[in-house]
Short mmCIF file of C-alpha atoms in Angstrom, two decimals:
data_model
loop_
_atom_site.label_atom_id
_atom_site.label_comp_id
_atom_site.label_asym_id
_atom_site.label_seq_id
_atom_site.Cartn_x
_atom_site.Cartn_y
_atom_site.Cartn_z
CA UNK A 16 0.00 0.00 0.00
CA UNK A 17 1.56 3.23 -1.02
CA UNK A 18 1.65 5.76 1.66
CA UNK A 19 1.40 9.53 0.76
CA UNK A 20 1.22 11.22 3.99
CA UNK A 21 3.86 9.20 5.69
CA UNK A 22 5.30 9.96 8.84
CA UNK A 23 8.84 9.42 7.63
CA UNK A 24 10.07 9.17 4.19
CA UNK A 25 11.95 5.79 3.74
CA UNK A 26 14.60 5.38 0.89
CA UNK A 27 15.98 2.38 -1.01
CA UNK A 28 18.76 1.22 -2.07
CA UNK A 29 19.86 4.00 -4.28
CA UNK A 30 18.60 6.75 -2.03
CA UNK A 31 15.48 6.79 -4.05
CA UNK A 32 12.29 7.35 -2.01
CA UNK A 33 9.93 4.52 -1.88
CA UNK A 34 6.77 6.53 -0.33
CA UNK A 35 5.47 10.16 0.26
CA UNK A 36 5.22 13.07 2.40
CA UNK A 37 2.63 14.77 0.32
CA UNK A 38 2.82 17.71 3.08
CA UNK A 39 6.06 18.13 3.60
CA UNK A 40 8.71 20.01 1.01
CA UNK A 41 11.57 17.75 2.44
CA UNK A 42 15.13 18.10 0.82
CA UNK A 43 15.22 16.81 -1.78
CA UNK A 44 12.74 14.39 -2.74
CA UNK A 45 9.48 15.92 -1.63
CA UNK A 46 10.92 19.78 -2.93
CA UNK A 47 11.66 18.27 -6.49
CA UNK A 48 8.52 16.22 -6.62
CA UNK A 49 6.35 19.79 -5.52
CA UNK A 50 8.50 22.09 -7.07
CA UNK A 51 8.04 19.46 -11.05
CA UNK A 52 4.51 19.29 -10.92
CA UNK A 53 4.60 23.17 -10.16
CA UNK A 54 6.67 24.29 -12.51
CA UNK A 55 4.55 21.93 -14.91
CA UNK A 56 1.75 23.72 -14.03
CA UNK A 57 2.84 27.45 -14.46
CA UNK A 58 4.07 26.17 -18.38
CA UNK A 59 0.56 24.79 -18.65
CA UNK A 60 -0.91 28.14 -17.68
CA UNK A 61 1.01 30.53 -20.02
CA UNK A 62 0.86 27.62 -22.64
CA UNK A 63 -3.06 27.79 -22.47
CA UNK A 64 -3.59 31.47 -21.35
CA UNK A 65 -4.81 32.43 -24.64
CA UNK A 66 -7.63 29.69 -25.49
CA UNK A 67 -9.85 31.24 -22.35
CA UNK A 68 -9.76 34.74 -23.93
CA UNK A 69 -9.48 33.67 -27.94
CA UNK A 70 -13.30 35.03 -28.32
CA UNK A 71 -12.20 38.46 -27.34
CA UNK A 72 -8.81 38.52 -28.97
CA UNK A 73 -10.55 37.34 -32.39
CA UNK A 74 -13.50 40.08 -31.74
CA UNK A 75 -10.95 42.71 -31.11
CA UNK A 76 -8.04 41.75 -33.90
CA UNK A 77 -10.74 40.67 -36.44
CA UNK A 78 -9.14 37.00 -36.21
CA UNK A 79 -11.23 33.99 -38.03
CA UNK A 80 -11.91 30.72 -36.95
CA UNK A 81 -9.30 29.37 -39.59
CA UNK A 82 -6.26 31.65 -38.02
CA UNK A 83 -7.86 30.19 -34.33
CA UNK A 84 -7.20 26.70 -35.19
CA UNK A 85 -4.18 27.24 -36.97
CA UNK A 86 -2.28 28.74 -34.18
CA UNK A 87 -3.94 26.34 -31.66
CA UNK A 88 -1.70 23.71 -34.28
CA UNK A 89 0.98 25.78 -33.91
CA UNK A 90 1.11 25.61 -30.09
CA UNK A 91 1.41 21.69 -30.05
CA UNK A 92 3.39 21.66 -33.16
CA UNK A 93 6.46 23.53 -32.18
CA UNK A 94 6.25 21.15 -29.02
CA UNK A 95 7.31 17.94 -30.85
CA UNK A 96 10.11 19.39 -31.46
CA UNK A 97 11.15 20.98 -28.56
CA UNK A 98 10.12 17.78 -26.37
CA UNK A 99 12.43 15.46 -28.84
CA UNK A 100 15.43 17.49 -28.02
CA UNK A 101 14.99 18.26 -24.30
CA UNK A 102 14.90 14.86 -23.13
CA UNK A 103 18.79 14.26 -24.60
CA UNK A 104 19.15 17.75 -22.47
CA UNK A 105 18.16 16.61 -19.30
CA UNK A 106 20.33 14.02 -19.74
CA UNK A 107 23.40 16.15 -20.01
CA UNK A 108 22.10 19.07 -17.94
CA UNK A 109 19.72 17.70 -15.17
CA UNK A 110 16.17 18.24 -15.46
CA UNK A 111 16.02 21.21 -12.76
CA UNK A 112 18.51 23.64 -15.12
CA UNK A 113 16.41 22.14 -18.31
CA UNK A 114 13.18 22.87 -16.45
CA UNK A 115 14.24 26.79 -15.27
CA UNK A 116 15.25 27.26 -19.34
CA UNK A 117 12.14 26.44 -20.73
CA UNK A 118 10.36 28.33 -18.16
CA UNK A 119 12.09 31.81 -18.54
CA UNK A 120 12.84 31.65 -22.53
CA UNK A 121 8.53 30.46 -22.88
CA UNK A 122 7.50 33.31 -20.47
CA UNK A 123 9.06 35.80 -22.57
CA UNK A 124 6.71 35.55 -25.37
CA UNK A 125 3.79 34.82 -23.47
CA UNK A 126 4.42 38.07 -21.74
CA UNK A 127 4.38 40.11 -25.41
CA UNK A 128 0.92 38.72 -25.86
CA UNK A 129 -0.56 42.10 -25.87
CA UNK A 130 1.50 42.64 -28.86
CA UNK A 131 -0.73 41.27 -31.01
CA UNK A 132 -2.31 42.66 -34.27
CA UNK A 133 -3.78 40.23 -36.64
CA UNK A 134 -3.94 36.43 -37.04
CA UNK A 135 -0.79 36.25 -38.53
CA UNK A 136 1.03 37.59 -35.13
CA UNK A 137 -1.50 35.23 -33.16
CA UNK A 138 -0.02 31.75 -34.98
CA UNK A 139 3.52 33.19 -34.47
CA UNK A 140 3.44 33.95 -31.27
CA UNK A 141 1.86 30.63 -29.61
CA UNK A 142 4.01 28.44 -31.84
CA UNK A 143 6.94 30.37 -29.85
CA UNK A 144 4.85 29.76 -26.28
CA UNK A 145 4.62 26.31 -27.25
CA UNK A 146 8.13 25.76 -25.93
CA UNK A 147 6.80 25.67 -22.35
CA UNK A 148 5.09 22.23 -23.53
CA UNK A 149 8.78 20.83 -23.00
CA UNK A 150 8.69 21.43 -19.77
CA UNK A 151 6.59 17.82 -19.33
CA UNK A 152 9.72 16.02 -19.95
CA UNK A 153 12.12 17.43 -17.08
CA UNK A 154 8.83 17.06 -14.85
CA UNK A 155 8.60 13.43 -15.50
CA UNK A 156 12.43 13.48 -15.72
CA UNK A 157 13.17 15.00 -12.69
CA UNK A 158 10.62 12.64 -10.05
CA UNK A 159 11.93 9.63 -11.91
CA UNK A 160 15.22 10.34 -10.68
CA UNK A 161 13.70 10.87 -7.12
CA UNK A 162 11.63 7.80 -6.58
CA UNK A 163 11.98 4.52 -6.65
CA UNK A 164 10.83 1.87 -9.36
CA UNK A 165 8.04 0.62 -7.22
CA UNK A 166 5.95 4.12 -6.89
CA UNK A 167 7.56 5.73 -9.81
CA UNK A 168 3.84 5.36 -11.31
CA UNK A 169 2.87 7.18 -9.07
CA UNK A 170 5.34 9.95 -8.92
CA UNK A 171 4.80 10.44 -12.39
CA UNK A 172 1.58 10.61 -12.42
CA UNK A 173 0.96 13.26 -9.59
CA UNK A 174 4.14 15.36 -11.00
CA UNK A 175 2.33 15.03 -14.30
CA UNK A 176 -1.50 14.81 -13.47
CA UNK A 177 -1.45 17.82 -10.62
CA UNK A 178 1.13 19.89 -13.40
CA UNK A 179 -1.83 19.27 -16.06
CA UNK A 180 -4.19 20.72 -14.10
CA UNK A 181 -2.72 24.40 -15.35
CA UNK A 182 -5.39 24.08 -17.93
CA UNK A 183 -8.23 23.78 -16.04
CA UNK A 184 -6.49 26.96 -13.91
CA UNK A 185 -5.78 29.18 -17.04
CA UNK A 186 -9.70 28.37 -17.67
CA UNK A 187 -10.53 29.82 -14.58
CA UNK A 188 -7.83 32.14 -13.88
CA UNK A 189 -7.65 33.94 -17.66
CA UNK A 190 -10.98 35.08 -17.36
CA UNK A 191 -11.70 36.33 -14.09
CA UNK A 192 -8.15 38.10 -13.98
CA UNK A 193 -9.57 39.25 -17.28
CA UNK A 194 -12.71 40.68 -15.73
CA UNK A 195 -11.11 42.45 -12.68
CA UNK A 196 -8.90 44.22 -15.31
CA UNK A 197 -12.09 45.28 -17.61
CA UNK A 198 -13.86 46.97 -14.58
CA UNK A 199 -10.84 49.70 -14.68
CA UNK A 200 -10.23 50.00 -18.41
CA UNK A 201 -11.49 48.80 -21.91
CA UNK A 202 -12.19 45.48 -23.08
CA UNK A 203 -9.77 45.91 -25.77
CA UNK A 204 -6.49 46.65 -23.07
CA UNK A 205 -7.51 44.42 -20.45
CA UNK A 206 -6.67 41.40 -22.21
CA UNK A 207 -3.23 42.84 -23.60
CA UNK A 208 -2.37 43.74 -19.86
CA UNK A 209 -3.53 40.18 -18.21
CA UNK A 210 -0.80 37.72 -20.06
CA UNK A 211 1.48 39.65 -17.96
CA UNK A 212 0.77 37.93 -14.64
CA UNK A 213 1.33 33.92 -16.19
CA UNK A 214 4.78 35.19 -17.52
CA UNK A 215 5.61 36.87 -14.27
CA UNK A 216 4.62 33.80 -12.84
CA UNK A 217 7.01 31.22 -15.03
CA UNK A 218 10.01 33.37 -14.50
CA UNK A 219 9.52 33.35 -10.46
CA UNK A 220 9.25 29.62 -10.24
CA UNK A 221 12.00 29.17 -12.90
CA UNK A 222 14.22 30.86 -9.95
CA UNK A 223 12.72 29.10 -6.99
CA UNK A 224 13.60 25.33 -9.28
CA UNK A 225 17.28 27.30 -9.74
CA UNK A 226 17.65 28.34 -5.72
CA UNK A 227 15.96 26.03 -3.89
CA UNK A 228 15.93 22.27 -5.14
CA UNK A 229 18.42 20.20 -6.82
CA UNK A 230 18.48 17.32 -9.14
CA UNK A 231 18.78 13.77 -7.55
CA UNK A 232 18.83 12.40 -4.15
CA UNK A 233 22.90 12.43 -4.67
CA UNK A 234 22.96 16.28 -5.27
CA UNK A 235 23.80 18.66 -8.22
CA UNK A 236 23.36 16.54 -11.87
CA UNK A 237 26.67 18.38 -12.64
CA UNK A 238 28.18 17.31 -9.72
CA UNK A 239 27.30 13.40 -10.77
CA UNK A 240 28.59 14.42 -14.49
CA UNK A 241 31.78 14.93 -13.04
CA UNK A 242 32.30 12.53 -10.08
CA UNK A 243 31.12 9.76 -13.42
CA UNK A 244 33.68 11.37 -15.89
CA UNK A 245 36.63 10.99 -13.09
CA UNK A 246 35.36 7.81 -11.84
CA UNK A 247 35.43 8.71 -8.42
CA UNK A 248 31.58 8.55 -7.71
CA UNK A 249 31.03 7.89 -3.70
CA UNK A 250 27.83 7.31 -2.12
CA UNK A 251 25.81 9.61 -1.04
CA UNK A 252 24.43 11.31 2.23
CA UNK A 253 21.91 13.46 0.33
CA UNK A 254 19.09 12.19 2.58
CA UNK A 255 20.57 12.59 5.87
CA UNK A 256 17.20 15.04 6.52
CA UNK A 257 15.31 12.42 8.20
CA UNK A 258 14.74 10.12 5.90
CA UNK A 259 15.40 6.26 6.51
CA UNK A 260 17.26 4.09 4.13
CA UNK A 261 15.88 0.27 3.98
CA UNK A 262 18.14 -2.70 3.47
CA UNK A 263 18.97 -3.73 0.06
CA UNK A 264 16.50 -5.88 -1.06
CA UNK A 265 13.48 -4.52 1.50
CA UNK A 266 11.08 -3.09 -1.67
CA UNK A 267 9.96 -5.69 -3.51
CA UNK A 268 9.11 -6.16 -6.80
CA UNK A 269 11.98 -3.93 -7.92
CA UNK A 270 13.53 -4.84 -11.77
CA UNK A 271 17.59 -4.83 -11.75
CA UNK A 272 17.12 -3.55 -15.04
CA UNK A 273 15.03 -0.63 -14.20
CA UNK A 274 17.62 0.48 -11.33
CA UNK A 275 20.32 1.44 -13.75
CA UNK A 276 21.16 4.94 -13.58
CA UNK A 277 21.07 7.61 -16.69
CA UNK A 278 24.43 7.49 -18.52
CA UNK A 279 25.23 11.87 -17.94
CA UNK A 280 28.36 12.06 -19.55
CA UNK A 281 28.01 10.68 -23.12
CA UNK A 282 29.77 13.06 -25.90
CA UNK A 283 27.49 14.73 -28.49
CA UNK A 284 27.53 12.18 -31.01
CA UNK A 285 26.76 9.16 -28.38
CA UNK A 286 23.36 11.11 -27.63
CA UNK A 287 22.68 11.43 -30.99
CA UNK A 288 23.09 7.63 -32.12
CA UNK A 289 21.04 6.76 -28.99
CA UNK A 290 18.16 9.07 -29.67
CA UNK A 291 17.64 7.10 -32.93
CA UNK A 292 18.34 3.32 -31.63
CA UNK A 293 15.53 4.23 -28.60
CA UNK A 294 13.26 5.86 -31.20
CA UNK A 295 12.66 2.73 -33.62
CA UNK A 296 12.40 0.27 -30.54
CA UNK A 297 8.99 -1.11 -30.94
CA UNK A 298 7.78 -0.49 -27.20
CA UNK A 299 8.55 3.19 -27.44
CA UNK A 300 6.63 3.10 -30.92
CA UNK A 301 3.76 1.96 -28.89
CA UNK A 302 3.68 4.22 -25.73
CA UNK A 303 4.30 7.03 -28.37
CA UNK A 304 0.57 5.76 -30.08
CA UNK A 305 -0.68 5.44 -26.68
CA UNK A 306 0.28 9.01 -25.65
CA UNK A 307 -0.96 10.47 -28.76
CA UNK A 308 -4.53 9.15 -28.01
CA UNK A 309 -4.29 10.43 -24.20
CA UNK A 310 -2.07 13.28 -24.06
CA UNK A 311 -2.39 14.15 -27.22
CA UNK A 312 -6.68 14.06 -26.93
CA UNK A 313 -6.38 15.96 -24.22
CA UNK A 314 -4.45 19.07 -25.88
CA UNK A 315 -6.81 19.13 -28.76
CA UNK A 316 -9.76 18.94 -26.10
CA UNK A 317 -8.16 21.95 -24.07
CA UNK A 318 -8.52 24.11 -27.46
CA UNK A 319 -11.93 23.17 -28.07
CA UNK A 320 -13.90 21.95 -24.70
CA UNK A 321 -14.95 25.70 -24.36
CA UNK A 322 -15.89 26.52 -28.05
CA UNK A 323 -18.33 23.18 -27.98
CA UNK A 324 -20.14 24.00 -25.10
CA UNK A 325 -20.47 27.59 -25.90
CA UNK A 326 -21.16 26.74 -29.38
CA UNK A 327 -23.68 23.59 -28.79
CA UNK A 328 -25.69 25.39 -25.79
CA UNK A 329 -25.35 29.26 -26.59
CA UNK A 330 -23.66 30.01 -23.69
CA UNK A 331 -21.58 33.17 -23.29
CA UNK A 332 -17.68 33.02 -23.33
CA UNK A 333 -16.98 33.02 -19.62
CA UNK A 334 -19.68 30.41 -18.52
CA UNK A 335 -18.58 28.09 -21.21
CA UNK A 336 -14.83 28.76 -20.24
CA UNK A 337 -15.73 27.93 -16.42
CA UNK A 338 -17.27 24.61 -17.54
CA UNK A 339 -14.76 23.74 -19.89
CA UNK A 340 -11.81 24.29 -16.76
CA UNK A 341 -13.83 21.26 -15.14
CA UNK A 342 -12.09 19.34 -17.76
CA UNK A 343 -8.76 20.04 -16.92
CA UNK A 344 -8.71 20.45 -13.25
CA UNK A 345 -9.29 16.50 -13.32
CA UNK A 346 -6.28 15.99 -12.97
CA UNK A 347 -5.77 16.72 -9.64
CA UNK A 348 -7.14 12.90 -9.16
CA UNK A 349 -7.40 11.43 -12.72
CA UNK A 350 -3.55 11.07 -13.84
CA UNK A 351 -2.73 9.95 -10.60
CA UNK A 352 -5.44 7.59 -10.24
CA UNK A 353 -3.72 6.00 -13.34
CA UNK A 354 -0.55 6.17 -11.80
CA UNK A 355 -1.71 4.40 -8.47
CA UNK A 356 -3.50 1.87 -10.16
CA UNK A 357 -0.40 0.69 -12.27
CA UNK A 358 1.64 0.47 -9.37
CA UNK A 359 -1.27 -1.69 -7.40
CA UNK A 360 -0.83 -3.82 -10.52
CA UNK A 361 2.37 -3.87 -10.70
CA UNK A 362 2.68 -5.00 -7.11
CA UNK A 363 0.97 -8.09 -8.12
CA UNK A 364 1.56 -9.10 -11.34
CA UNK A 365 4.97 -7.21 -12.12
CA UNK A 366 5.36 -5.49 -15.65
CA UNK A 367 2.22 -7.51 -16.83
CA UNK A 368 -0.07 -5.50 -14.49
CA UNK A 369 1.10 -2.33 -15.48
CA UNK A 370 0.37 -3.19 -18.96
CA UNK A 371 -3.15 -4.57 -18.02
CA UNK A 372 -3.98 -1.30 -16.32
CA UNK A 373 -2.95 0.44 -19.65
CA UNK A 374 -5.37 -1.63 -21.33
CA UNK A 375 -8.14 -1.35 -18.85
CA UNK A 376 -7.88 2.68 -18.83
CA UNK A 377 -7.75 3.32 -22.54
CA UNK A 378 -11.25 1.06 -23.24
CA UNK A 379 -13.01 2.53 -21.08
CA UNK A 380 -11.39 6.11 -22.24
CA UNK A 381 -12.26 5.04 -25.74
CA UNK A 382 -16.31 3.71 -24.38
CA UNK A 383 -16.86 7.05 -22.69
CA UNK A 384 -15.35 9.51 -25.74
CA UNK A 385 -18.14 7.38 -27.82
CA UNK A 386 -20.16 7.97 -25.50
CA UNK A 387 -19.67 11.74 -25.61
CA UNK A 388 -20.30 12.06 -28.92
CA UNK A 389 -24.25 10.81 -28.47
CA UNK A 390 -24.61 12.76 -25.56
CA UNK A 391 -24.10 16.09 -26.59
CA UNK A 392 -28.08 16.41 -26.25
CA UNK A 393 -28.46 18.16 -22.94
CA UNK A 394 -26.18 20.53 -21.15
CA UNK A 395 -26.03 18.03 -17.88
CA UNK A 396 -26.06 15.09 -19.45
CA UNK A 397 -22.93 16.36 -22.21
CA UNK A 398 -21.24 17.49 -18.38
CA UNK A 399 -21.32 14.15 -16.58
CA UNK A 400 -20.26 12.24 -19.50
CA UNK A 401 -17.11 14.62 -19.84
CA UNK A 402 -16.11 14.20 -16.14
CA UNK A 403 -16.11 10.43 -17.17
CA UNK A 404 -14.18 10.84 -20.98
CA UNK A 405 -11.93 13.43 -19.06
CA UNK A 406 -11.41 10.94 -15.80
CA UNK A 407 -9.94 8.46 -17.91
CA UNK A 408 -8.24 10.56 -20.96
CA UNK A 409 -6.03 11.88 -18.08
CA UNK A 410 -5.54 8.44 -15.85
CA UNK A 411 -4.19 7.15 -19.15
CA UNK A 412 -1.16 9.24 -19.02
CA UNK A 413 -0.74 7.88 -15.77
CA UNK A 414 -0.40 4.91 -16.89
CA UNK A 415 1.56 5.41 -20.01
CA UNK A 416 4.40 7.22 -18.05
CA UNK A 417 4.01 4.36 -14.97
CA UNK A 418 5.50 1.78 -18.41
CA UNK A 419 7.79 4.66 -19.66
CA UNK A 420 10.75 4.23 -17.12
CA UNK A 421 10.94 0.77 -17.82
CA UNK A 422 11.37 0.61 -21.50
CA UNK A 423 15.24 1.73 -21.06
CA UNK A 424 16.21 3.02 -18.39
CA UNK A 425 20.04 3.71 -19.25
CA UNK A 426 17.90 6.23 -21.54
CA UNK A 427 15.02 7.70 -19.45
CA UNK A 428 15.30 11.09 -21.05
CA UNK A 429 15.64 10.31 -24.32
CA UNK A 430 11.74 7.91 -24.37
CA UNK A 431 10.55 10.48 -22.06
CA UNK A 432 10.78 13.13 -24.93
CA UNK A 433 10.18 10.59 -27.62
CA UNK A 434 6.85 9.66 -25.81
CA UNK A 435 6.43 12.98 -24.65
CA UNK A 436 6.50 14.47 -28.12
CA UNK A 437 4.14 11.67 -29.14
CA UNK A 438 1.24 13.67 -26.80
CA UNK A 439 1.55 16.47 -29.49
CA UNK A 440 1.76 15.02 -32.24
CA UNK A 441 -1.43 13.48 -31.07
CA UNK A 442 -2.64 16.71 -30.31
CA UNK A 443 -1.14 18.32 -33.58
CA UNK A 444 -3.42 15.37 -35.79
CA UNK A 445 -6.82 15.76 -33.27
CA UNK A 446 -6.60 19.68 -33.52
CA UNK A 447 -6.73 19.19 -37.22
CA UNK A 448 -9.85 16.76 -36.85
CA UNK A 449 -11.30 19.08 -35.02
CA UNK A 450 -10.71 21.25 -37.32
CA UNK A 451 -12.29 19.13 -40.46
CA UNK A 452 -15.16 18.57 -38.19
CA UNK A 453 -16.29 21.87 -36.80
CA UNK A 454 -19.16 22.32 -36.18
CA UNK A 455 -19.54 18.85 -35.95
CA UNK A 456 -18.36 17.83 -32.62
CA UNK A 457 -20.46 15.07 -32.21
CA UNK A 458 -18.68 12.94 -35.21
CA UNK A 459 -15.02 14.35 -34.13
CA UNK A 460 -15.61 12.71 -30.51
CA UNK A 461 -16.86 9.47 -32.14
CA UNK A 462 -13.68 9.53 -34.52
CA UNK A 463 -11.58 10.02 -31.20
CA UNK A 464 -13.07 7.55 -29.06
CA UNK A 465 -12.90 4.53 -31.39
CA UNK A 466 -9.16 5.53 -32.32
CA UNK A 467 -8.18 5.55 -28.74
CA UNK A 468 -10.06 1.76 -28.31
CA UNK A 469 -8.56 0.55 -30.86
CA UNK A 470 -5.30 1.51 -30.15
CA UNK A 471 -5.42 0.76 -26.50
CA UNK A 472 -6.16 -2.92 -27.70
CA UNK A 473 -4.16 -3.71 -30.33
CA UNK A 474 -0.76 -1.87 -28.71
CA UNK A 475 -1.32 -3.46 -25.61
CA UNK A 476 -1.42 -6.91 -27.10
CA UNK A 477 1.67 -6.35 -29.38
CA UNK A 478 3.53 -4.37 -26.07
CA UNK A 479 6.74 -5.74 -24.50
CA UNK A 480 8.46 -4.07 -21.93
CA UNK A 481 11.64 -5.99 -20.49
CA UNK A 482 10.84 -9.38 -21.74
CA UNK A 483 7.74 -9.36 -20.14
CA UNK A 484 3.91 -9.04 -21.60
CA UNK A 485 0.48 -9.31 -21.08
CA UNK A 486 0.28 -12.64 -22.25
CA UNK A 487 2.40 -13.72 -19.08
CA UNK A 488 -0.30 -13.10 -17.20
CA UNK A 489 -2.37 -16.17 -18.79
CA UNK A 490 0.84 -18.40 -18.44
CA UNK A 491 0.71 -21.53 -16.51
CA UNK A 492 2.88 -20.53 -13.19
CA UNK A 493 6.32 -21.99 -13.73
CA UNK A 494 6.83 -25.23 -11.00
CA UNK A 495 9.10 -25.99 -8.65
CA UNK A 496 10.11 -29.13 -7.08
#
């Protein structure tokens, strides 16, 4: 049973913690794990503080619906790319330096939103915010590092899940901040002064990650870099703070393989070959599909949750925002319930669980998108179906990054950006559905639902993770005289 308020945080064998002190910021476990899904969070915010107030924008800047959609692509599209090459970086950097970069260089433009003139500024300008979508990967990264193998699921999932919760904030935030603003000045300079505050806000916890926290239980990532280069690596004392370190062998269920450490010195060219031998492995292939129809769903659903209930029911910008934030601010349970329930798996039925709870999430994300789509009749009935789509949309990233660590582990950062920059090319593809579809929700959510079933089936079956599958699970159990 995983403990998350524990009275003492207890360590294994390689100093990584093996439960949580959700309310505690303890050195340095607890600070990274509070100060990833935070950072996360603020990137979310500034990455999605223009959706809330598009209506406005368009109605100011004469923008069309074409120009909308084409910079909400070019928000997720510059992502892929930035997400591919910052996993590499955290490798050679840390993910607390990578995290503080993409922070303060993506708050920079998101601050110069009241720039804007025309649609053509409006698809520039995100596709440059879109670099705080990177940030995912030094989140995941960075409470990887911290925890061990046996609750890493569930690191990952509340560093991710309680991060993605920035769009359901930026829902709710964007708009009243918005308001307060309008009640002093005009509608058309309130909401060129209110993208102010997110960018203010990305640069302060960029310096906080910098200050404050640092990069493994052993200390600096530089540090590591060099004690590794030299060969004179020594163990560590990092958790002298209270924490308690079990005997070697006291967690069970822990891999070998999956307690190999990131290689952080390899030269240029040795990061470069690897990127490409991890990125044709067949298991990353599939958690990059699987992202894509979780991750990925769920960008494409942040751009248009709002515009189909406002556009379905008539409702006016701000109530339609306030309903669509319900979708994001899931996460504050979903993700990690996905994360929980592939470690309770896992605990049982080793890599095989994991994969079964990958399977069980993404059917019943795929039944309930269906489902969705023929619901969109009433305005409470098109609600409690979305809590349901957007419960288990979300827990399947849990899942998904509760597999990722294992696939190689040597090369953490280089699948977590692979898979990472799966989620928007996923997006990228379902924004242009979308986009085909409009005004035709109904048919788009259909489209999305059965892709994500079929998907969830198919890559699950064919799935392998360290010589294990699902099809383990239905083995006879091996005896012994």
């Amino acid at each position: 049973m995983i403990s998350f308020f524990a009275k003492e945080l207890l360590v294994d064998q390689h100093m990584k913690a093996v439960n949580f002190r959700l309310h505690s910021l303890l050195y340095p476990h607890m600070r990274a794990l509070h100060l990833a899904w935070v950072s996360f969070m603020v990137a979310f915010m500034a990455w999605y503080s223009i959706p809330p107030l598009i209506d406005y924008i368009a109605e100011d800047l004469g923008i069309s619906a074409t120009e909308i959609y084409d910079s909400n692509m070019a928000a997720v599209s510059i992502t892929i790319v930035c997400r591919l090459v910052i996993g590499p970086i955290c490798e050679r950097i840390g993910p607390r330096r990578a995290m503080a970069a993409i922070l303060i260089v993506g708050a920079i433009p998101c601050g110069m939103t009241g720039l804007l003139q025309n649609g053509a500024g409006l698809i520039g300008l995100r596709s440059v915010i879109g670099i705080l979508g990177a940030t995912f990967v030094p989140c995941q990264f960075w409470a990887t590092q911290m925890f061990s193998p046996s609750v890493v699921g569930t690191a990952n999932a509340i560093s991710g899940g309680w991060g993605n919760m920035g769009a359901g904030v930026t829902y709710l935030l964007m708009p009243a901040i918005y308001n307060g603003i309008k009640k002093h000045t005009t509608d058309g300079l309130a909401w060129r002064i209110v993208f102010v505050i997110p960018c203010a806000i990305c640069i302060l916890v960029a310096c906080i990650d910098l200050l404050f926290a640092t990069d493994t239980p052993h200390g600096d990532w530089f540090k590591l870099r060099d004690e590794e280069s030299s060969g004179s690596r020594s163990p560590s004392t990092a958790s002298a703070n209270g924490d308690k370190k079990l005997e070697a062998g006291a967690v069970e269920h822990i891999e070998e393989e999956s307690l190999k450490d990131v290689v952080k010195n390899q030269s240029l060219k040795d990061l470069v070959c690897g990127f490409f031998r991890v990125l044709v492995k067949p298991p990353v292939l599939i958690m990059v599909i699987h992202y894509s129809c979780s991750f990925g769903a769920e960008l494409a659903i942040d751009n248009v949750i709002g515009n189909v209930f406002r556009s379905t029911f008539d409702l006016d910008p701000s109530t339609a925002s306030y309903i669509g934030s319900i979708f994001g601010l899931l996460n504050i349970c979903s993700r990690l319930s996905g994360g929980v329930f592939s470690d309770f798996l896992a605990r049982r039925m080793h890599l095989p669980g994991r994969i079964l709870a990958q399977l069980i999430c993404m059917c019943l994300e795929g039944a309930f998108l269906i489902g969705f789509s023929f619901g969109i009749t009433s305005l409470s009935t098109a609600i409690v179906i979305m809590v349901f789509f957007s419960f288990f949309v979300q827990a399947v990233c849990g899942t998904t990054f509760a597999v990722v660590p294992f696939v190689d582990p040597q090369n953490t950062g280089k699948v977590m950006g692979i898979v990472g920059a799966g989620g928007n090319l996923g997006g990228l593809i379902f924004n242009l559905m979308f986009r085909q579809f409009q005004p035709d929700f109904d048919t788009a959510f259909l489209c999305l639902g059965c892709i994500a079933l079929g998907s969830g089936i198919l890559g699950c079956a064919l799935l392998r993770v360290q010589n294990q599958s699902i099809w383990q699970m239905f083995s006879p159990a091996p005896c012994h005289d």
